[in-house]
Amino acid sequence: SAVISQKPSRDICQRGTSLTIQCQVDSQVTMMFWYRQQPGQSLTLIATANQGSEATYESGFVIDKFPISRPNLTFSTLTVSNMSPEDSSIYLCSGGGGGGSTGELFFGEGSRLTVL
Amino acid sequence: KQEVTQIPAALSVPEGENLVLNCSFTDSAIYNLQWFRQDPGKGLTSLLLIQSSQREQTSGRLNASLDKSSGRSTLYIAASQPGDSATYLCAQGWAFNDYKLSFGAGTTVTVRA
């Protein structure tokens, strides 16, 4: 299994600002993803974080709003840019596909953002 | 597009009763199915993973079954405890070596002491 740490765990942000969330995995994983969970809803995939190259975004999500970096197999960042109250959500990092992988995906504790 | 449905949306049971949580999916080309637990305001904890070639998986009081032909998975929790109160999410895996998941909306369980 993989242990995934995210920071910050929560933050209150002002409209128009940007915030970067960090995700650290305790072992090398092939795949890393970023999900969003809006209040009272389930998880929606934002993008696949690709090591050393541009992330692959799902429909409805764009790089200018959610720039993602992944410099190596254990670390990724997600920036939420020019935030509005609609961006208030829990953002979750996930990873899978390390050595001996069973296909299981693991998640961090999430970063709860509140935009005022 | 894969769609995953969980019914009921909420469930309240007295302590000691067995829990049955349902998950249905529309894509018969399922690669795997994963059950997660989420406590309020927290991340997801993986409970069980069932590969498409398997019929069920068990871990302690938890048992999950998979029926590809009917597009259904069921999570059973035996002898429920107040600590089992949480939201349970099922998620369908799309393809080999892809790891993307499509999530259901979850079932929120309350176990009354």
PDB file of C-alpha atoms in Angstrom, chain A residues 9-94:
ATOM      1  CA  SER A   9      -5.105  19.977   5.200  1.00  0.00           C
ATOM      2  CA  ARG A  10      -7.376  23.005   5.108  1.00  0.00           C
ATOM      3  CA  ASP A  11      -7.244  26.672   4.273  1.00  0.00           C
ATOM      4  CA  ILE A  12      -9.462  29.697   4.006  1.00  0.00           C
ATOM      5  CA  CYS A  13      -8.667  31.786   0.955  1.00  0.00           C
ATOM      6  CA  GLN A  14      -9.717  35.119  -0.460  1.00  0.00           C
ATOM      7  CA  ARG A  15     -11.408  35.439  -3.811  1.00  0.00           C
ATOM      8  CA  GLY A  16      -8.953  36.017  -6.650  1.00  0.00           C
ATOM      9  CA  THR A  17      -5.967  34.418  -4.954  1.00  0.00           C
ATOM     10  CA  SER A  18      -4.244  31.142  -5.810  1.00  0.00           C
ATOM     11  CA  LEU A  19      -3.262  28.236  -3.580  1.00  0.00           C
ATOM     12  CA  THR A  20      -0.894  25.330  -4.194  1.00  0.00           C
ATOM     13  CA  ILE A  21      -1.582  21.939  -2.634  1.00  0.00           C
ATOM     14  CA  GLN A  22       1.274  19.506  -2.202  1.00  0.00           C
ATOM     15  CA  CYS A  23       1.014  15.724  -2.362  1.00  0.00           C
ATOM     16  CA  GLN A  24       3.762  13.370  -1.207  1.00  0.00           C
ATOM     17  CA  VAL A  25       3.665   9.579  -1.578  1.00  0.00           C
ATOM     18  CA  ASP A  26       5.820   7.362   0.615  1.00  0.00           C
ATOM     19  CA  SER A  27       6.739   5.093  -2.305  1.00  0.00           C
ATOM     20  CA  GLN A  28       7.102   5.385  -6.059  1.00  0.00           C
ATOM     21  CA  VAL A  29       3.788   5.135  -7.885  1.00  0.00           C
ATOM     22  CA  THR A  30       3.143   4.972 -11.600  1.00  0.00           C
ATOM     23  CA  MET A  31      -0.056   6.973 -11.561  1.00  0.00           C
ATOM     24  CA  MET A  32      -1.066  10.080  -9.630  1.00  0.00           C
ATOM     25  CA  PHE A  33      -4.397  11.839  -9.910  1.00  0.00           C
ATOM     26  CA  TRP A  34      -6.151  14.882  -8.527  1.00  0.00           C
ATOM     27  CA  TYR A  35      -9.837  14.725  -7.634  1.00  0.00           C
ATOM     28  CA  ARG A  36     -12.293  17.366  -6.474  1.00  0.00           C
ATOM     29  CA  GLN A  37     -15.170  16.757  -4.097  1.00  0.00           C
ATOM     30  CA  GLN A  38     -17.638  19.617  -3.924  1.00  0.00           C
ATOM     31  CA  PRO A  39     -19.834  19.925  -0.835  1.00  0.00           C
ATOM     32  CA  GLY A  40     -22.268  17.035  -0.549  1.00  0.00           C
ATOM     33  CA  GLN A  41     -21.098  15.442  -3.779  1.00  0.00           C
ATOM     34  CA  SER A  42     -18.923  12.577  -4.868  1.00  0.00           C
ATOM     35  CA  LEU A  43     -15.472  12.734  -6.387  1.00  0.00           C
ATOM     36  CA  THR A  44     -14.744  14.145  -9.829  1.00  0.00           C
ATOM     37  CA  LEU A  45     -11.443  13.524 -11.559  1.00  0.00           C
ATOM     38  CA  ILE A  46      -9.610  16.749 -12.400  1.00  0.00           C
ATOM     39  CA  ALA A  47      -6.514  15.384 -14.121  1.00  0.00           C
ATOM     40  CA  THR A  48      -3.808  12.768 -14.316  1.00  0.00           C
ATOM     41  CA  ALA A  49      -0.465  14.103 -13.124  1.00  0.00           C
ATOM     42  CA  ASN A  50       2.210  12.916 -15.560  1.00  0.00           C
ATOM     43  CA  GLN A  51       5.807  12.736 -14.452  1.00  0.00           C
ATOM     44  CA  GLY A  52       7.950  15.294 -16.234  1.00  0.00           C
ATOM     45  CA  SER A  53       5.255  16.387 -18.663  1.00  0.00           C
ATOM     46  CA  GLU A  54       1.988  18.266 -18.822  1.00  0.00           C
ATOM     47  CA  ALA A  55      -0.944  16.836 -16.934  1.00  0.00           C
ATOM     48  CA  THR A  56      -3.872  15.251 -18.766  1.00  0.00           C
ATOM     49  CA  TYR A  57      -7.081  17.099 -17.920  1.00  0.00           C
ATOM     50  CA  GLU A  58     -10.628  15.752 -17.870  1.00  0.00           C
ATOM     51  CA  SER A  59     -13.459  17.494 -19.622  1.00  0.00           C
ATOM     52  CA  GLY A  60     -14.368  20.714 -17.856  1.00  0.00           C
ATOM     53  CA  PHE A  61     -10.955  21.292 -16.299  1.00  0.00           C
ATOM     54  CA  VAL A  62      -8.176  23.404 -17.836  1.00  0.00           C
ATOM     55  CA  ILE A  63      -4.510  23.949 -17.138  1.00  0.00           C
ATOM     56  CA  ASP A  64      -4.840  27.694 -16.602  1.00  0.00           C
ATOM     57  CA  LYS A  65      -7.234  27.138 -13.717  1.00  0.00           C
ATOM     58  CA  PHE A  66      -5.627  23.998 -12.257  1.00  0.00           C
ATOM     59  CA  PRO A  67      -1.920  23.871 -13.126  1.00  0.00           C
ATOM     60  CA  ILE A  68      -0.344  20.601 -11.994  1.00  0.00           C
ATOM     61  CA  SER A  69       3.265  19.591 -11.597  1.00  0.00           C
ATOM     62  CA  ARG A  70       4.814  16.189 -11.071  1.00  0.00           C
ATOM     63  CA  PRO A  71       8.599  16.369 -11.023  1.00  0.00           C
ATOM     64  CA  ASN A  72       9.128  12.748  -9.888  1.00  0.00           C
ATOM     65  CA  LEU A  73       7.301   9.515  -9.020  1.00  0.00           C
ATOM     66  CA  THR A  74       6.489  10.511  -5.432  1.00  0.00           C
ATOM     67  CA  PHE A  75       5.477  14.179  -5.527  1.00  0.00           C
ATOM     68  CA  SER A  76       2.861  16.354  -7.196  1.00  0.00           C
ATOM     69  CA  THR A  77       1.294  19.766  -6.742  1.00  0.00           C
ATOM     70  CA  LEU A  78      -2.075  21.187  -7.724  1.00  0.00           C
ATOM     71  CA  THR A  79      -2.643  24.925  -7.882  1.00  0.00           C
ATOM     72  CA  VAL A  80      -6.132  26.348  -7.760  1.00  0.00           C
ATOM     73  CA  SER A  81      -5.837  29.679  -9.537  1.00  0.00           C
ATOM     74  CA  ASN A  82      -7.870  32.864  -9.306  1.00  0.00           C
ATOM     75  CA  MET A  83     -10.198  31.262  -6.801  1.00  0.00           C
ATOM     76  CA  SER A  84     -13.899  31.968  -6.488  1.00  0.00           C
ATOM     77  CA  PRO A  85     -16.391  30.675  -3.891  1.00  0.00           C
ATOM     78  CA  GLU A  86     -17.361  27.945  -6.387  1.00  0.00           C
ATOM     79  CA  ASP A  87     -13.880  26.455  -5.889  1.00  0.00           C
ATOM     80  CA  SER A  88     -14.660  25.680  -2.251  1.00  0.00           C
ATOM     81  CA  SER A  89     -14.153  21.923  -2.174  1.00  0.00           C
ATOM     82  CA  ILE A  90     -12.044  19.111  -0.863  1.00  0.00           C
ATOM     83  CA  TYR A  91      -9.166  18.407  -3.222  1.00  0.00           C
ATOM     84  CA  LEU A  92      -7.795  14.884  -3.044  1.00  0.00           C
ATOM     85  CA  CYS A  93      -4.552  13.460  -4.329  1.00  0.00           C
ATOM     86  CA  SER A  94      -4.401   9.775  -5.204  1.00  0.00           C
TER      87      SER A  94
END
